[in-house]
């Protein structure tokens, strides 16, 4: 488990239907227990409501049991503690997908959040669970600074209709892998080597 706090950066020309589907999958696959999971979504502020609405609809339609459960009690407790702190500091749940089997000790429903404080552990540290917080931005340069300022640098995705623009932005992101209009790593060649920067993986620079 390579460790990460991976971001999805949605640009102002993105296909929001495509972005919503891809981001949701990358956030909730394996109940969010993938080192390259999307854990932060940045979207232009004037597009934020539309993206959140699309994500809400998709999340509420997730089939019961499709996301699975957490793998261990300690990890469920850690994710729940991050959520409790975020809620205490003003985070709002927009959608939740009940996954059934309410008696299962490791069950944790996928949730979509907004208004998460950047002082929360949920924003700073790896979550490794089915939690998707969305942040609006006005200045793309500030997003680049925040993503590169993280102590982690495993993967980042960029969502745009302009591949050239996406590639130019990718070169400015300090992550071991940067994908365009998809997330997770080496989707076409899962056997290919990959790693992260800073505290992620082997910490290559």
PDB file of C-alpha atoms in Angstrom:
ATOM      1  CA  UNK A   1       0.000   0.000   0.000  1.00  0.00           C
ATOM      2  CA  UNK A   2       1.857   3.013  -1.296  1.00  0.00           C
ATOM      3  CA  UNK A   3       0.006   5.780   0.533  1.00  0.00           C
ATOM      4  CA  UNK A   4      -1.554   8.792  -1.119  1.00  0.00           C
ATOM      5  CA  UNK A   5      -3.980  11.676  -0.987  1.00  0.00           C
ATOM      6  CA  UNK A   6      -4.868  11.637  -4.631  1.00  0.00           C
ATOM      7  CA  UNK A   7      -6.692  14.501  -6.288  1.00  0.00           C
ATOM      8  CA  UNK A   8      -8.919  14.753  -9.326  1.00  0.00           C
ATOM      9  CA  UNK A   9      -8.657  18.193 -10.943  1.00  0.00           C
ATOM     10  CA  UNK A  10     -11.683  19.039 -13.081  1.00  0.00           C
ATOM     11  CA  UNK A  11     -11.011  21.846 -15.576  1.00  0.00           C
ATOM     12  CA  UNK A  12     -13.565  24.315 -16.890  1.00  0.00           C
ATOM     13  CA  UNK A  13     -13.912  22.513 -20.229  1.00  0.00           C
ATOM     14  CA  UNK A  14     -14.388  19.016 -18.792  1.00  0.00           C
ATOM     15  CA  UNK A  15     -17.157  16.626 -19.774  1.00  0.00           C
ATOM     16  CA  UNK A  16     -18.874  16.569 -16.385  1.00  0.00           C
ATOM     17  CA  UNK A  17     -20.800  13.351 -17.051  1.00  0.00           C
ATOM     18  CA  UNK A  18     -17.548  11.568 -17.850  1.00  0.00           C
ATOM     19  CA  UNK A  19     -15.780  13.165 -14.895  1.00  0.00           C
ATOM     20  CA  UNK A  20     -18.548  12.240 -12.464  1.00  0.00           C
ATOM     21  CA  UNK A  21     -18.569   8.591 -13.540  1.00  0.00           C
ATOM     22  CA  UNK A  22     -14.792   8.287 -13.489  1.00  0.00           C
ATOM     23  CA  UNK A  23     -14.288  10.075 -10.195  1.00  0.00           C
ATOM     24  CA  UNK A  24     -16.994   8.089  -8.421  1.00  0.00           C
ATOM     25  CA  UNK A  25     -15.547   4.784  -9.601  1.00  0.00           C
ATOM     26  CA  UNK A  26     -12.032   5.769  -8.604  1.00  0.00           C
ATOM     27  CA  UNK A  27     -13.206   6.947  -5.178  1.00  0.00           C
ATOM     28  CA  UNK A  28     -15.311   3.922  -4.236  1.00  0.00           C
ATOM     29  CA  UNK A  29     -13.677   0.935  -5.955  1.00  0.00           C
ATOM     30  CA  UNK A  30     -12.798  -1.646  -3.311  1.00  0.00           C
ATOM     31  CA  UNK A  31     -14.654   0.526  -0.776  1.00  0.00           C
ATOM     32  CA  UNK A  32     -12.038   3.237  -1.280  1.00  0.00           C
ATOM     33  CA  UNK A  33      -9.269   0.914  -0.104  1.00  0.00           C
ATOM     34  CA  UNK A  34      -6.909   1.486  -3.006  1.00  0.00           C
ATOM     35  CA  UNK A  35      -3.755   3.527  -2.619  1.00  0.00           C
ATOM     36  CA  UNK A  36      -4.534   5.407  -5.852  1.00  0.00           C
ATOM     37  CA  UNK A  37      -8.167   6.176  -4.966  1.00  0.00           C
ATOM     38  CA  UNK A  38      -9.519   9.671  -5.590  1.00  0.00           C
ATOM     39  CA  UNK A  39      -9.708  11.348  -2.177  1.00  0.00           C
ATOM     40  CA  UNK A  40     -10.065  15.018  -3.204  1.00  0.00           C
ATOM     41  CA  UNK A  41     -11.972  16.560  -6.107  1.00  0.00           C
ATOM     42  CA  UNK A  42     -11.325  20.131  -7.261  1.00  0.00           C
ATOM     43  CA  UNK A  43     -13.846  21.717  -9.629  1.00  0.00           C
ATOM     44  CA  UNK A  44     -14.330  25.317 -10.855  1.00  0.00           C
ATOM     45  CA  UNK A  45     -16.634  27.029  -8.401  1.00  0.00           C
ATOM     46  CA  UNK A  46     -19.261  27.909 -11.003  1.00  0.00           C
ATOM     47  CA  UNK A  47     -19.416  24.248 -12.093  1.00  0.00           C
ATOM     48  CA  UNK A  48     -19.375  22.775  -8.621  1.00  0.00           C
ATOM     49  CA  UNK A  49     -23.112  22.482  -8.057  1.00  0.00           C
ATOM     50  CA  UNK A  50     -23.603  20.706 -11.378  1.00  0.00           C
ATOM     51  CA  UNK A  51     -20.817  18.196 -10.729  1.00  0.00           C
ATOM     52  CA  UNK A  52     -22.036  17.551  -7.185  1.00  0.00           C
ATOM     53  CA  UNK A  53     -25.559  16.961  -8.490  1.00  0.00           C
ATOM     54  CA  UNK A  54     -24.285  14.450 -11.044  1.00  0.00           C
ATOM     55  CA  UNK A  55     -22.232  12.661  -8.394  1.00  0.00           C
ATOM     56  CA  UNK A  56     -25.204  12.610  -6.014  1.00  0.00           C
ATOM     57  CA  UNK A  57     -27.430  10.917  -8.583  1.00  0.00           C
ATOM     58  CA  UNK A  58     -24.783   8.298  -9.383  1.00  0.00           C
ATOM     59  CA  UNK A  59     -24.031   7.576  -5.738  1.00  0.00           C
ATOM     60  CA  UNK A  60     -27.662   7.230  -4.765  1.00  0.00           C
ATOM     61  CA  UNK A  61     -28.093   4.687  -7.582  1.00  0.00           C
ATOM     62  CA  UNK A  62     -25.204   2.454  -6.496  1.00  0.00           C
ATOM     63  CA  UNK A  63     -26.539  -1.094  -6.142  1.00  0.00           C
ATOM     64  CA  UNK A  64     -26.702  -2.336  -2.582  1.00  0.00           C
ATOM     65  CA  UNK A  65     -23.581  -4.309  -1.728  1.00  0.00           C
ATOM     66  CA  UNK A  66     -21.647  -3.152  -4.818  1.00  0.00           C
ATOM     67  CA  UNK A  67     -18.986  -1.261  -2.873  1.00  0.00           C
ATOM     68  CA  UNK A  68     -18.180  -3.914  -0.287  1.00  0.00           C
ATOM     69  CA  UNK A  69     -16.978  -3.279   3.247  1.00  0.00           C
ATOM     70  CA  UNK A  70     -13.885  -2.085   5.015  1.00  0.00           C
ATOM     71  CA  UNK A  71     -11.256  -4.777   5.515  1.00  0.00           C
ATOM     72  CA  UNK A  72     -10.629  -4.237   9.218  1.00  0.00           C
ATOM     73  CA  UNK A  73     -12.240  -2.636  12.234  1.00  0.00           C
ATOM     74  CA  UNK A  74      -9.292  -0.334  12.902  1.00  0.00           C
ATOM     75  CA  UNK A  75      -9.485   1.135   9.398  1.00  0.00           C
ATOM     76  CA  UNK A  76     -13.237   1.664   9.635  1.00  0.00           C
ATOM     77  CA  UNK A  77     -12.677   3.449  12.947  1.00  0.00           C
ATOM     78  CA  UNK A  78      -9.978   5.640  11.427  1.00  0.00           C
ATOM     79  CA  UNK A  79     -12.196   6.706   8.523  1.00  0.00           C
ATOM     80  CA  UNK A  80     -15.139   7.303  10.842  1.00  0.00           C
ATOM     81  CA  UNK A  81     -12.949   9.485  13.078  1.00  0.00           C
ATOM     82  CA  UNK A  82     -11.971  11.598  10.057  1.00  0.00           C
ATOM     83  CA  UNK A  83     -15.632  11.941   9.118  1.00  0.00           C
ATOM     84  CA  UNK A  84     -16.678  12.876  12.664  1.00  0.00           C
ATOM     85  CA  UNK A  85     -14.022  15.610  12.798  1.00  0.00           C
ATOM     86  CA  UNK A  86     -15.062  16.930   9.365  1.00  0.00           C
ATOM     87  CA  UNK A  87     -18.737  17.051  10.357  1.00  0.00           C
ATOM     88  CA  UNK A  88     -17.850  18.820  13.603  1.00  0.00           C
ATOM     89  CA  UNK A  89     -16.065  21.487  11.532  1.00  0.00           C
ATOM     90  CA  UNK A  90     -18.976  22.094   9.169  1.00  0.00           C
ATOM     91  CA  UNK A  91     -18.767  19.443   6.436  1.00  0.00           C
ATOM     92  CA  UNK A  92     -22.076  18.615   4.785  1.00  0.00           C
ATOM     93  CA  UNK A  93     -23.089  15.170   3.512  1.00  0.00           C
ATOM     94  CA  UNK A  94     -24.769  15.511   0.106  1.00  0.00           C
ATOM     95  CA  UNK A  95     -25.311  11.828  -0.632  1.00  0.00           C
ATOM     96  CA  UNK A  96     -24.937   8.440   1.005  1.00  0.00           C
ATOM     97  CA  UNK A  97     -25.304   5.010  -0.560  1.00  0.00           C
ATOM     98  CA  UNK A  98     -26.687   2.471   1.932  1.00  0.00           C
ATOM     99  CA  UNK A  99     -24.835  -0.779   1.296  1.00  0.00           C
ATOM    100  CA  UNK A 100     -27.072  -3.079   3.303  1.00  0.00           C
ATOM    101  CA  UNK A 101     -26.048  -5.638   5.935  1.00  0.00           C
ATOM    102  CA  UNK A 102     -26.212  -3.063   8.711  1.00  0.00           C
ATOM    103  CA  UNK A 103     -24.942  -5.649  11.198  1.00  0.00           C
ATOM    104  CA  UNK A 104     -21.636  -6.167   9.382  1.00  0.00           C
ATOM    105  CA  UNK A 105     -18.943  -4.807  11.722  1.00  0.00           C
ATOM    106  CA  UNK A 106     -16.837  -3.346   8.901  1.00  0.00           C
ATOM    107  CA  UNK A 107     -19.619  -1.752   6.808  1.00  0.00           C
ATOM    108  CA  UNK A 108     -19.162   1.928   5.950  1.00  0.00           C
ATOM    109  CA  UNK A 109     -21.495   3.587   3.457  1.00  0.00           C
ATOM    110  CA  UNK A 110     -19.980   5.654   0.620  1.00  0.00           C
ATOM    111  CA  UNK A 111     -20.551   9.369   1.155  1.00  0.00           C
ATOM    112  CA  UNK A 112     -20.255  12.581  -0.888  1.00  0.00           C
ATOM    113  CA  UNK A 113     -19.206  15.664   1.065  1.00  0.00           C
ATOM    114  CA  UNK A 114     -18.907  19.415   0.535  1.00  0.00           C
ATOM    115  CA  UNK A 115     -17.757  22.260   2.802  1.00  0.00           C
ATOM    116  CA  UNK A 116     -14.925  20.203   4.277  1.00  0.00           C
ATOM    117  CA  UNK A 117     -12.500  22.360   6.233  1.00  0.00           C
ATOM    118  CA  UNK A 118      -8.946  22.249   4.969  1.00  0.00           C
ATOM    119  CA  UNK A 119      -7.860  22.048   8.604  1.00  0.00           C
ATOM    120  CA  UNK A 120      -9.383  18.558   8.882  1.00  0.00           C
ATOM    121  CA  UNK A 121      -7.388  15.356   8.792  1.00  0.00           C
ATOM    122  CA  UNK A 122      -9.805  14.291   6.051  1.00  0.00           C
ATOM    123  CA  UNK A 123      -8.245  16.950   3.843  1.00  0.00           C
ATOM    124  CA  UNK A 124      -4.598  16.474   4.834  1.00  0.00           C
ATOM    125  CA  UNK A 125      -4.104  12.763   5.482  1.00  0.00           C
ATOM    126  CA  UNK A 126      -4.871   9.587   3.591  1.00  0.00           C
ATOM    127  CA  UNK A 127      -8.406   8.347   4.231  1.00  0.00           C
ATOM    128  CA  UNK A 128      -8.433   4.930   2.526  1.00  0.00           C
ATOM    129  CA  UNK A 129     -12.186   4.579   2.645  1.00  0.00           C
ATOM    130  CA  UNK A 130     -15.366   5.399   0.649  1.00  0.00           C
ATOM    131  CA  UNK A 131     -15.366   9.160   1.184  1.00  0.00           C
ATOM    132  CA  UNK A 132     -15.526  11.727  -1.638  1.00  0.00           C
ATOM    133  CA  UNK A 133     -15.109  15.413  -0.723  1.00  0.00           C
ATOM    134  CA  UNK A 134     -15.587  18.054  -3.441  1.00  0.00           C
ATOM    135  CA  UNK A 135     -13.939  21.491  -3.324  1.00  0.00           C
ATOM    136  CA  UNK A 136     -14.730  24.475  -5.513  1.00  0.00           C
ATOM    137  CA  UNK A 137     -11.902  26.643  -6.802  1.00  0.00           C
ATOM    138  CA  UNK A 138     -11.559  30.042  -8.434  1.00  0.00           C
ATOM    139  CA  UNK A 139      -7.839  29.944  -9.209  1.00  0.00           C
ATOM    140  CA  UNK A 140      -6.268  26.892 -10.835  1.00  0.00           C
ATOM    141  CA  UNK A 141      -2.824  28.047  -9.701  1.00  0.00           C
ATOM    142  CA  UNK A 142      -3.944  27.672  -6.089  1.00  0.00           C
ATOM    143  CA  UNK A 143      -5.099  24.117  -6.787  1.00  0.00           C
ATOM    144  CA  UNK A 144      -1.719  23.241  -8.296  1.00  0.00           C
ATOM    145  CA  UNK A 145      -0.025  24.709  -5.225  1.00  0.00           C
ATOM    146  CA  UNK A 146      -2.240  22.724  -2.858  1.00  0.00           C
ATOM    147  CA  UNK A 147      -1.817  19.436  -4.709  1.00  0.00           C
ATOM    148  CA  UNK A 148       1.948  19.875  -4.914  1.00  0.00           C
ATOM    149  CA  UNK A 149       2.070  21.014  -1.286  1.00  0.00           C
ATOM    150  CA  UNK A 150       0.758  17.674  -0.020  1.00  0.00           C
ATOM    151  CA  UNK A 151       3.323  15.394   1.639  1.00  0.00           C
ATOM    152  CA  UNK A 152       1.989  12.659  -0.666  1.00  0.00           C
ATOM    153  CA  UNK A 153       2.398  12.369  -4.420  1.00  0.00           C
ATOM    154  CA  UNK A 154       1.097   9.084  -5.764  1.00  0.00           C
ATOM    155  CA  UNK A 155      -1.434   9.833  -8.506  1.00  0.00           C
ATOM    156  CA  UNK A 156      -3.454  12.769  -9.794  1.00  0.00           C
ATOM    157  CA  UNK A 157      -6.049  12.902 -12.549  1.00  0.00           C
ATOM    158  CA  UNK A 158      -6.959  15.816 -14.823  1.00  0.00           C
ATOM    159  CA  UNK A 159     -10.358  16.048 -16.509  1.00  0.00           C
ATOM    160  CA  UNK A 160     -10.530  18.134 -19.686  1.00  0.00           C
ATOM    161  CA  UNK A 161     -11.654  17.937 -23.317  1.00  0.00           C
ATOM    162  CA  UNK A 162      -8.353  19.507 -24.402  1.00  0.00           C
ATOM    163  CA  UNK A 163      -5.702  16.805 -24.164  1.00  0.00           C
ATOM    164  CA  UNK A 164      -2.871  19.238 -24.924  1.00  0.00           C
ATOM    165  CA  UNK A 165      -3.988  21.447 -22.054  1.00  0.00           C
ATOM    166  CA  UNK A 166      -4.202  18.410 -19.802  1.00  0.00           C
ATOM    167  CA  UNK A 167      -0.680  17.328 -20.708  1.00  0.00           C
ATOM    168  CA  UNK A 168       0.711  20.798 -20.016  1.00  0.00           C
ATOM    169  CA  UNK A 169      -0.914  20.801 -16.586  1.00  0.00           C
ATOM    170  CA  UNK A 170       0.243  17.233 -15.893  1.00  0.00           C
ATOM    171  CA  UNK A 171       3.873  18.324 -16.265  1.00  0.00           C
ATOM    172  CA  UNK A 172       3.358  20.743 -13.367  1.00  0.00           C
ATOM    173  CA  UNK A 173       1.933  18.162 -10.968  1.00  0.00           C
ATOM    174  CA  UNK A 174       4.302  16.484  -8.505  1.00  0.00           C
ATOM    175  CA  UNK A 175       2.842  12.972  -8.601  1.00  0.00           C
ATOM    176  CA  UNK A 176       4.287   9.634  -9.611  1.00  0.00           C
ATOM    177  CA  UNK A 177       1.494   9.240 -12.180  1.00  0.00           C
ATOM    178  CA  UNK A 178      -0.827  11.795 -13.739  1.00  0.00           C
ATOM    179  CA  UNK A 179      -3.703  10.591 -15.885  1.00  0.00           C
ATOM    180  CA  UNK A 180      -6.034  12.503 -18.186  1.00  0.00           C
ATOM    181  CA  UNK A 181      -9.763  11.709 -18.213  1.00  0.00           C
ATOM    182  CA  UNK A 182      -9.272   8.562 -16.153  1.00  0.00           C
ATOM    183  CA  UNK A 183      -7.940   7.684 -12.724  1.00  0.00           C
ATOM    184  CA  UNK A 184      -6.009   4.866 -11.053  1.00  0.00           C
ATOM    185  CA  UNK A 185      -2.663   3.812 -12.474  1.00  0.00           C
ATOM    186  CA  UNK A 186      -1.507   2.251 -15.765  1.00  0.00           C
ATOM    187  CA  UNK A 187      -5.052   1.163 -16.716  1.00  0.00           C
ATOM    188  CA  UNK A 188      -3.915  -0.208 -20.050  1.00  0.00           C
ATOM    189  CA  UNK A 189      -0.820  -2.000 -18.736  1.00  0.00           C
ATOM    190  CA  UNK A 190      -1.333  -3.052 -15.119  1.00  0.00           C
ATOM    191  CA  UNK A 191       2.010  -4.857 -15.197  1.00  0.00           C
ATOM    192  CA  UNK A 192       3.899  -1.593 -15.874  1.00  0.00           C
ATOM    193  CA  UNK A 193       6.037  -0.184 -13.041  1.00  0.00           C
ATOM    194  CA  UNK A 194       4.817   2.853 -11.154  1.00  0.00           C
ATOM    195  CA  UNK A 195       5.418   4.653  -7.899  1.00  0.00           C
ATOM    196  CA  UNK A 196       5.013   7.922  -6.089  1.00  0.00           C
ATOM    197  CA  UNK A 197       6.835  11.042  -4.995  1.00  0.00           C
ATOM    198  CA  UNK A 198       7.508  12.345  -1.503  1.00  0.00           C
ATOM    199  CA  UNK A 199       5.924  10.101   1.166  1.00  0.00           C
ATOM    200  CA  UNK A 200       4.151   7.913  -1.380  1.00  0.00           C
ATOM    201  CA  UNK A 201       5.659   4.612  -2.402  1.00  0.00           C
ATOM    202  CA  UNK A 202       9.421   4.623  -2.631  1.00  0.00           C
ATOM    203  CA  UNK A 203       9.474   8.406  -2.495  1.00  0.00           C
ATOM    204  CA  UNK A 204      11.151   8.953  -5.852  1.00  0.00           C
ATOM    205  CA  UNK A 205      11.837  12.543  -6.784  1.00  0.00           C
TER     206      UNK A 205
END
